[in-house]
C-alpha positions as a Markdown table, in Angstrom:
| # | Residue | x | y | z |
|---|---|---|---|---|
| 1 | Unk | 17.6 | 206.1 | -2.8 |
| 2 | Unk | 16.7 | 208.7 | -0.9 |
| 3 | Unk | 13.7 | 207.6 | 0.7 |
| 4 | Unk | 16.1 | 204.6 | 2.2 |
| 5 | Unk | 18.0 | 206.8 | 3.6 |
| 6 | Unk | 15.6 | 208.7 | 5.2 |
| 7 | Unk | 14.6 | 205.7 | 6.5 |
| 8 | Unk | 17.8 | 204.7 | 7.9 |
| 9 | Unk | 18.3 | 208.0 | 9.4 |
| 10 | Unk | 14.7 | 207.5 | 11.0 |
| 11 | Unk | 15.5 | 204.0 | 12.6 |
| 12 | Unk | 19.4 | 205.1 | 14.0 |
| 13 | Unk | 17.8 | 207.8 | 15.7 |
| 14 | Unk | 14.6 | 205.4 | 17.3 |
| 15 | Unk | 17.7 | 203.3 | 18.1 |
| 16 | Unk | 19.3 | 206.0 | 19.8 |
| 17 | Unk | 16.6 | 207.2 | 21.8 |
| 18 | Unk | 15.8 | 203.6 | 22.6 |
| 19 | Unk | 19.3 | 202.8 | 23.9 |
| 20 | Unk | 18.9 | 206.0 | 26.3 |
| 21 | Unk | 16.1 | 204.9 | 27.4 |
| 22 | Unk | 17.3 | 201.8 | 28.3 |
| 23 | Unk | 20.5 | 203.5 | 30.0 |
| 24 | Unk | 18.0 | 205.3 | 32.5 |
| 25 | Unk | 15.8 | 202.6 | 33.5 |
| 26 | Unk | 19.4 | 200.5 | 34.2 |
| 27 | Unk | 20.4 | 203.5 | 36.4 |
| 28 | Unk | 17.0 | 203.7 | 38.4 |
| 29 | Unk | 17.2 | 199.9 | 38.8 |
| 30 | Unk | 20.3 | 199.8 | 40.2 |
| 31 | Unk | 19.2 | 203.0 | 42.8 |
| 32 | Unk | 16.6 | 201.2 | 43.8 |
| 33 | Unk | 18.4 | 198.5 | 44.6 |
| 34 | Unk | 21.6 | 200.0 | 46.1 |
| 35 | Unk | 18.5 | 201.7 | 48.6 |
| 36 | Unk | 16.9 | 198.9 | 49.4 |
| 37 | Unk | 20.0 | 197.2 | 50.8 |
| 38 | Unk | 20.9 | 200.1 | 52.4 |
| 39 | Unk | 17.6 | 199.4 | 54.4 |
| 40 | Unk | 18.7 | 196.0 | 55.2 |
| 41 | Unk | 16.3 | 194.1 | 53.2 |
| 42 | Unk | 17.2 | 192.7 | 49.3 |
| 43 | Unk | 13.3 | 192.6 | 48.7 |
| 44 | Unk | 13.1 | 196.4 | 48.6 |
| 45 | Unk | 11.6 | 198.4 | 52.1 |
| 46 | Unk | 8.7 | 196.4 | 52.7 |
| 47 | Unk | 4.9 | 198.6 | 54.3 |
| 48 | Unk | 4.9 | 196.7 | 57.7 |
| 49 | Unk | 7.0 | 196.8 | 60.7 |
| 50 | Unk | 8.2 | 194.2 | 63.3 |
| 51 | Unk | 7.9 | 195.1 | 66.6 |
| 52 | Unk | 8.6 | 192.4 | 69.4 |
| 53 | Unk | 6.4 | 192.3 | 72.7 |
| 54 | Unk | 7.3 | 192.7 | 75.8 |
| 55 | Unk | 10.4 | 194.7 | 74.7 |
| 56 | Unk | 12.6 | 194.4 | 78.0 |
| 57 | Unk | 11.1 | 191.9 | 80.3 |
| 58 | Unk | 12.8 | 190.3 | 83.4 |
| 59 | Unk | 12.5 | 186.3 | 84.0 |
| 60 | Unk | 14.1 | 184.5 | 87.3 |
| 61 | Unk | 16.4 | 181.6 | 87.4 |
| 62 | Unk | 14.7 | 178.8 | 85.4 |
| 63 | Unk | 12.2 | 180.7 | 83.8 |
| 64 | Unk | 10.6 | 180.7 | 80.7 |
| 65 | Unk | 9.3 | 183.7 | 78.6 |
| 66 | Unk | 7.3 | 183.6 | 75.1 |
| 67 | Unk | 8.4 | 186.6 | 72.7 |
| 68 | Unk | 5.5 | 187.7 | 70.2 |
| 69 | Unk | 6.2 | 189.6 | 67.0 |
| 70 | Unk | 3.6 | 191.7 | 65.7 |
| 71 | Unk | 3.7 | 193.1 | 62.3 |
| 72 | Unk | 6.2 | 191.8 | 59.7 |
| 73 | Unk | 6.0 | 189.2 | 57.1 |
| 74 | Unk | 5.4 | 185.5 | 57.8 |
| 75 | Unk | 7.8 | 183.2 | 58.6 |
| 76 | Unk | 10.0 | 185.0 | 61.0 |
| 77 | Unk | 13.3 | 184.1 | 63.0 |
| 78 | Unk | 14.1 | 184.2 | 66.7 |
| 79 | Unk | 17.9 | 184.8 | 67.7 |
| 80 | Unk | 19.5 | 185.6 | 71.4 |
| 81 | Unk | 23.0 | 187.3 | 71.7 |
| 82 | Unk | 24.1 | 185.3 | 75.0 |
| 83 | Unk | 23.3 | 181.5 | 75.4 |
| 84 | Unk | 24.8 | 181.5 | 78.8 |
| 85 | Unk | 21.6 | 183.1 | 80.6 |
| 86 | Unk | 19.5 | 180.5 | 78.3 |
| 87 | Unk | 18.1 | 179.8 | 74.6 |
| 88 | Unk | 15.3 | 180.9 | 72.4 |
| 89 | Unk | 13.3 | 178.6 | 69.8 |
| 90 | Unk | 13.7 | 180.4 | 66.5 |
| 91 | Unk | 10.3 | 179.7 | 65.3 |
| 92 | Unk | 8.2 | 180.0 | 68.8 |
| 93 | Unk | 10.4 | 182.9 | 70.4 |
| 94 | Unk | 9.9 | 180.5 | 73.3 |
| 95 | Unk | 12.6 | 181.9 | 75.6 |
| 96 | Unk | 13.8 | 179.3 | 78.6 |
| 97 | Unk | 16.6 | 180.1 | 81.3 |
| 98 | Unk | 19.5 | 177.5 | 81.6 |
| 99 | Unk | 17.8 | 175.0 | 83.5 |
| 100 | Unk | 20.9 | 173.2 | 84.9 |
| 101 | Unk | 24.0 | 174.5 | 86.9 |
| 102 | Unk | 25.0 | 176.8 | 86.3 |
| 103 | Unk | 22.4 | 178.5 | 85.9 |
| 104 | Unk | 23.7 | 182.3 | 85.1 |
| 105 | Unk | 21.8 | 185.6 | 85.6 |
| 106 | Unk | 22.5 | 188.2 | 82.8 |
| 107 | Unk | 21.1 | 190.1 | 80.0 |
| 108 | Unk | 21.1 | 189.2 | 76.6 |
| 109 | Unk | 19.9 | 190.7 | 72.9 |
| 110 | Unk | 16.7 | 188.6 | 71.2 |
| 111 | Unk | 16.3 | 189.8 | 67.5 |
| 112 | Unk | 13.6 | 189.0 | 65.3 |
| 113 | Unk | 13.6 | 188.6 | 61.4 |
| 114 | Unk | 10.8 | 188.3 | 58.7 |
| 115 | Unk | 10.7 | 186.8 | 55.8 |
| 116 | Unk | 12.0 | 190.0 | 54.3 |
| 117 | Unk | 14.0 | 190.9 | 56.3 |
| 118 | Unk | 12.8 | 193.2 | 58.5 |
| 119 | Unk | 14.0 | 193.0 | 62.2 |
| 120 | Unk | 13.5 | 194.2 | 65.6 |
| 121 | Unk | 14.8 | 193.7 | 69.3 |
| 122 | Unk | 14.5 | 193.1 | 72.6 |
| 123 | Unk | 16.6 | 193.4 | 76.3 |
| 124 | Unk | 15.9 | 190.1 | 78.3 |
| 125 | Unk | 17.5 | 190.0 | 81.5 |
| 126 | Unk | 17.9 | 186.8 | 83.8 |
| 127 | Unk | 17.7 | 187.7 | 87.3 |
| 128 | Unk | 20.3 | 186.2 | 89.9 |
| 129 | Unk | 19.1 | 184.7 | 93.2 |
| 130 | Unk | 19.9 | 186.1 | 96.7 |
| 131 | Unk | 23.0 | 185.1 | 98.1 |
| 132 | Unk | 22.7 | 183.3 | 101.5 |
| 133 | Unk | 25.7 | 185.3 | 104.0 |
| 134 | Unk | 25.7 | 185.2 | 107.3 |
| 135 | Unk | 25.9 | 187.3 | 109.6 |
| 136 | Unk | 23.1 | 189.4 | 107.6 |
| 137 | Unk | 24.5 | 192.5 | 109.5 |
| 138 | Unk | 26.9 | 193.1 | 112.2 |
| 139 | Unk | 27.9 | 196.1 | 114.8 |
| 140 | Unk | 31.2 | 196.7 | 115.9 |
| 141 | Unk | 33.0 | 198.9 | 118.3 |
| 142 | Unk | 36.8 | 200.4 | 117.8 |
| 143 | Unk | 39.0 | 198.8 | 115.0 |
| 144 | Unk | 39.1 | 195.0 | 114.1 |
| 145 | Unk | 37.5 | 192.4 | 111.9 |
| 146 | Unk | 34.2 | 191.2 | 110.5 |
| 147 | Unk | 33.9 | 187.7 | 108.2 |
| 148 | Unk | 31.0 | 187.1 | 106.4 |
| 149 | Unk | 30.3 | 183.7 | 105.0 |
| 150 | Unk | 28.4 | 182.7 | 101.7 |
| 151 | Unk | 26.1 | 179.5 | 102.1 |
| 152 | Unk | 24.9 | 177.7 | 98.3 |
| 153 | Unk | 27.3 | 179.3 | 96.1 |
| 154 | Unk | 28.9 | 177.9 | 93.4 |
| 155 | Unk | 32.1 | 177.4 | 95.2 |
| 156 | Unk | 33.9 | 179.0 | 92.1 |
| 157 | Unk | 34.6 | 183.0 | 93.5 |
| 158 | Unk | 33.2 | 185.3 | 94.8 |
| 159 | Unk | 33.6 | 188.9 | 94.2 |
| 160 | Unk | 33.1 | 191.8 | 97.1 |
| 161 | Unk | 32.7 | 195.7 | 97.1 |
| 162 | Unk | 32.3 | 197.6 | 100.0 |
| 163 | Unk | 30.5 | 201.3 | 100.0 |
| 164 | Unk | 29.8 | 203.9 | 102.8 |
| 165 | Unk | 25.9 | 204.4 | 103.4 |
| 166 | Unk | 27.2 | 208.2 | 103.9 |
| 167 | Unk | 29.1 | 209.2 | 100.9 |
| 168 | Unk | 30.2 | 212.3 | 102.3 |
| 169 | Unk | 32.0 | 210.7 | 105.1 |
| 170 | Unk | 35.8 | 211.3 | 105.1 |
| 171 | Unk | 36.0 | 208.0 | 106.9 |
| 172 | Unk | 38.8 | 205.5 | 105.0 |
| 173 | Unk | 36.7 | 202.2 | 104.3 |
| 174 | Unk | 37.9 | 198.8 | 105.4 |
| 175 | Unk | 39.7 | 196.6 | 102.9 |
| 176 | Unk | 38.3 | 193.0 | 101.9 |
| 177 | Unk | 39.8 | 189.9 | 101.8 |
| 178 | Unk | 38.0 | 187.1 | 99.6 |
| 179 | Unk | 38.7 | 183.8 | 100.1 |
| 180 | Unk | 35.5 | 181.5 | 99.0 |
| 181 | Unk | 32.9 | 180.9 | 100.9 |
| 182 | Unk | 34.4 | 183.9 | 103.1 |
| 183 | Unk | 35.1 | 187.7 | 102.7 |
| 184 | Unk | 36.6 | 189.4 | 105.3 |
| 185 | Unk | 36.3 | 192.6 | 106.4 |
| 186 | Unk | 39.1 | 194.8 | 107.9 |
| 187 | Unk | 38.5 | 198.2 | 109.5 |
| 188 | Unk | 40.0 | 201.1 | 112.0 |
| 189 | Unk | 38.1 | 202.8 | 114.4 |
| 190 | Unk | 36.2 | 206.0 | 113.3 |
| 191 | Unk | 37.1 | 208.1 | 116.1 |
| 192 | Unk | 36.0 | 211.7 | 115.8 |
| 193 | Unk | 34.2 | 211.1 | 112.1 |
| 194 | Unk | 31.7 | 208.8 | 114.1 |
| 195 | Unk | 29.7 | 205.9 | 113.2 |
| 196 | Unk | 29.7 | 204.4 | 110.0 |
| 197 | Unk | 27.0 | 202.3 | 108.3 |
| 198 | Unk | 28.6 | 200.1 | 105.2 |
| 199 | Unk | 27.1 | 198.1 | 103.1 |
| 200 | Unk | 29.1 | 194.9 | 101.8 |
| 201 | Unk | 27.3 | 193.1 | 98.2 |
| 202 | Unk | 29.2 | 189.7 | 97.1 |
| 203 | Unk | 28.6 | 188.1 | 94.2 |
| 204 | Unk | 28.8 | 184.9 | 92.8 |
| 205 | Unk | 32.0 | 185.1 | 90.2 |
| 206 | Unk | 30.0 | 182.4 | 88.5 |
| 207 | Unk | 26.7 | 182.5 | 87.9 |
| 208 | Unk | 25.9 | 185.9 | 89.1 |
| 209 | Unk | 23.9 | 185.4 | 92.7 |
| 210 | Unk | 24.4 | 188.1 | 95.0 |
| 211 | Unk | 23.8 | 189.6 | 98.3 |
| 212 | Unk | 24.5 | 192.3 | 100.3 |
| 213 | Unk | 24.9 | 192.8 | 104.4 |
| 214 | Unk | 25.8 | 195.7 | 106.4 |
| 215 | Unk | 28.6 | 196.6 | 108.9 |
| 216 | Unk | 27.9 | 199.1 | 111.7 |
| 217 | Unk | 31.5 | 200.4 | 113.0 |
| 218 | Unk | 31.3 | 202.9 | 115.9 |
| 219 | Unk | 34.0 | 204.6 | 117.8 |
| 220 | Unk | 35.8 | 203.0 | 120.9 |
């Protein structure tokens, strides 16, 4: 009798220390986990990285641009943030412009995933064509008014600044009028602060194209 229950002691406390050991590998397991989401990636952190080449390029209207991930896992996943400036092949990272009007210049975000979800990204920036104005410059005596006129816009806006070449000039600038495909200026005459060299950029409201011209104003 007592023998048995030696042996019954002996097996509740194997049982015991079993049952704790099974508590602790639980707990680790769910760390590990909890840590590997926390890196993004339900596989656990994986030994590689993804890195995308080139990591900020530039592409004109139209263009095309292949992305190449180095590193990572095979298969991975090509994504772009803005699919106004164009569209990405998610398995090539074949990047082409909008090839149609309208064709819009921007920047946009391209992310890459592997197959365990590992990522990086990359700045790709669609640049605008030059706006056609005309007059490209103008120089004018005394007070009065300038128009500039845009030639192959996209007829939908336009949208002018104006700045003063001299930015410590106390000179007022001129205000702008935009009616599309004009902008006009309006300016008063300098008088005693002198010439003034300004510099006029209008852009497309559409599809980003811009340009820029300069207006000379000199005292009377």
């Amino acid at each position: 009798m007592i023998n048995l229950l030696n042996k019954l002691l002996k097996a509740k406390r194997r049982l015991r220390k079993e049952w704790v050991l099974c508590v602790l590998i639980a707990f680790n397991f769910i760390v590990a986990c909890e840590g590997a989401l926390e890196e993004g990636n339900p596989f656990g952190p994986s030994n590689s990285k993804i890195v995308i080449n080139p990591s900020s390029p530039q592409v004109n209207k139209g263009g095309t641009l292949t992305f190449t991930a180095f590193g990572g896992t095979l298969p991975v996943s090509w994504s772009i943030s803005n699919t106004q400036i164009g569209a990405i092949d998610a398995g090539t990272g074949l990047f082409t412009s909008n090839q149609e009007a309208p064709q819009v210049a921007g920047t946009a975000t391209v992310t890459v995933v592997d197959a365990v979800g590992d990522t990086d990204t990359a700045t790709i920036e669609v640049l605008p064509n030059p706006l056609n104005i005309a007059p490209g410059s103008s120089a004018q005596s005394g007070a009065g008014t300038e128009v500039f006129t845009v030639t192959g816009g996209s007829g939908n806006g336009l949208v002018a600044t104006i700045s003063n070449n001299n930015s410590s000039s106390t000179y007022t600038l001129p205000t702008l009028a935009v009616a599309d495909p004009e902008v006009t200026v309006t300016f008063t005459d300098p008088g005693a602060s002198g010439t003034q060299t300004l510099t006029i950029t209008i852009t497309d409201a559409e599809n980003g194209d811009v340009g820029a011209v300069v207006l000379t104003v000199s005292a009377a």
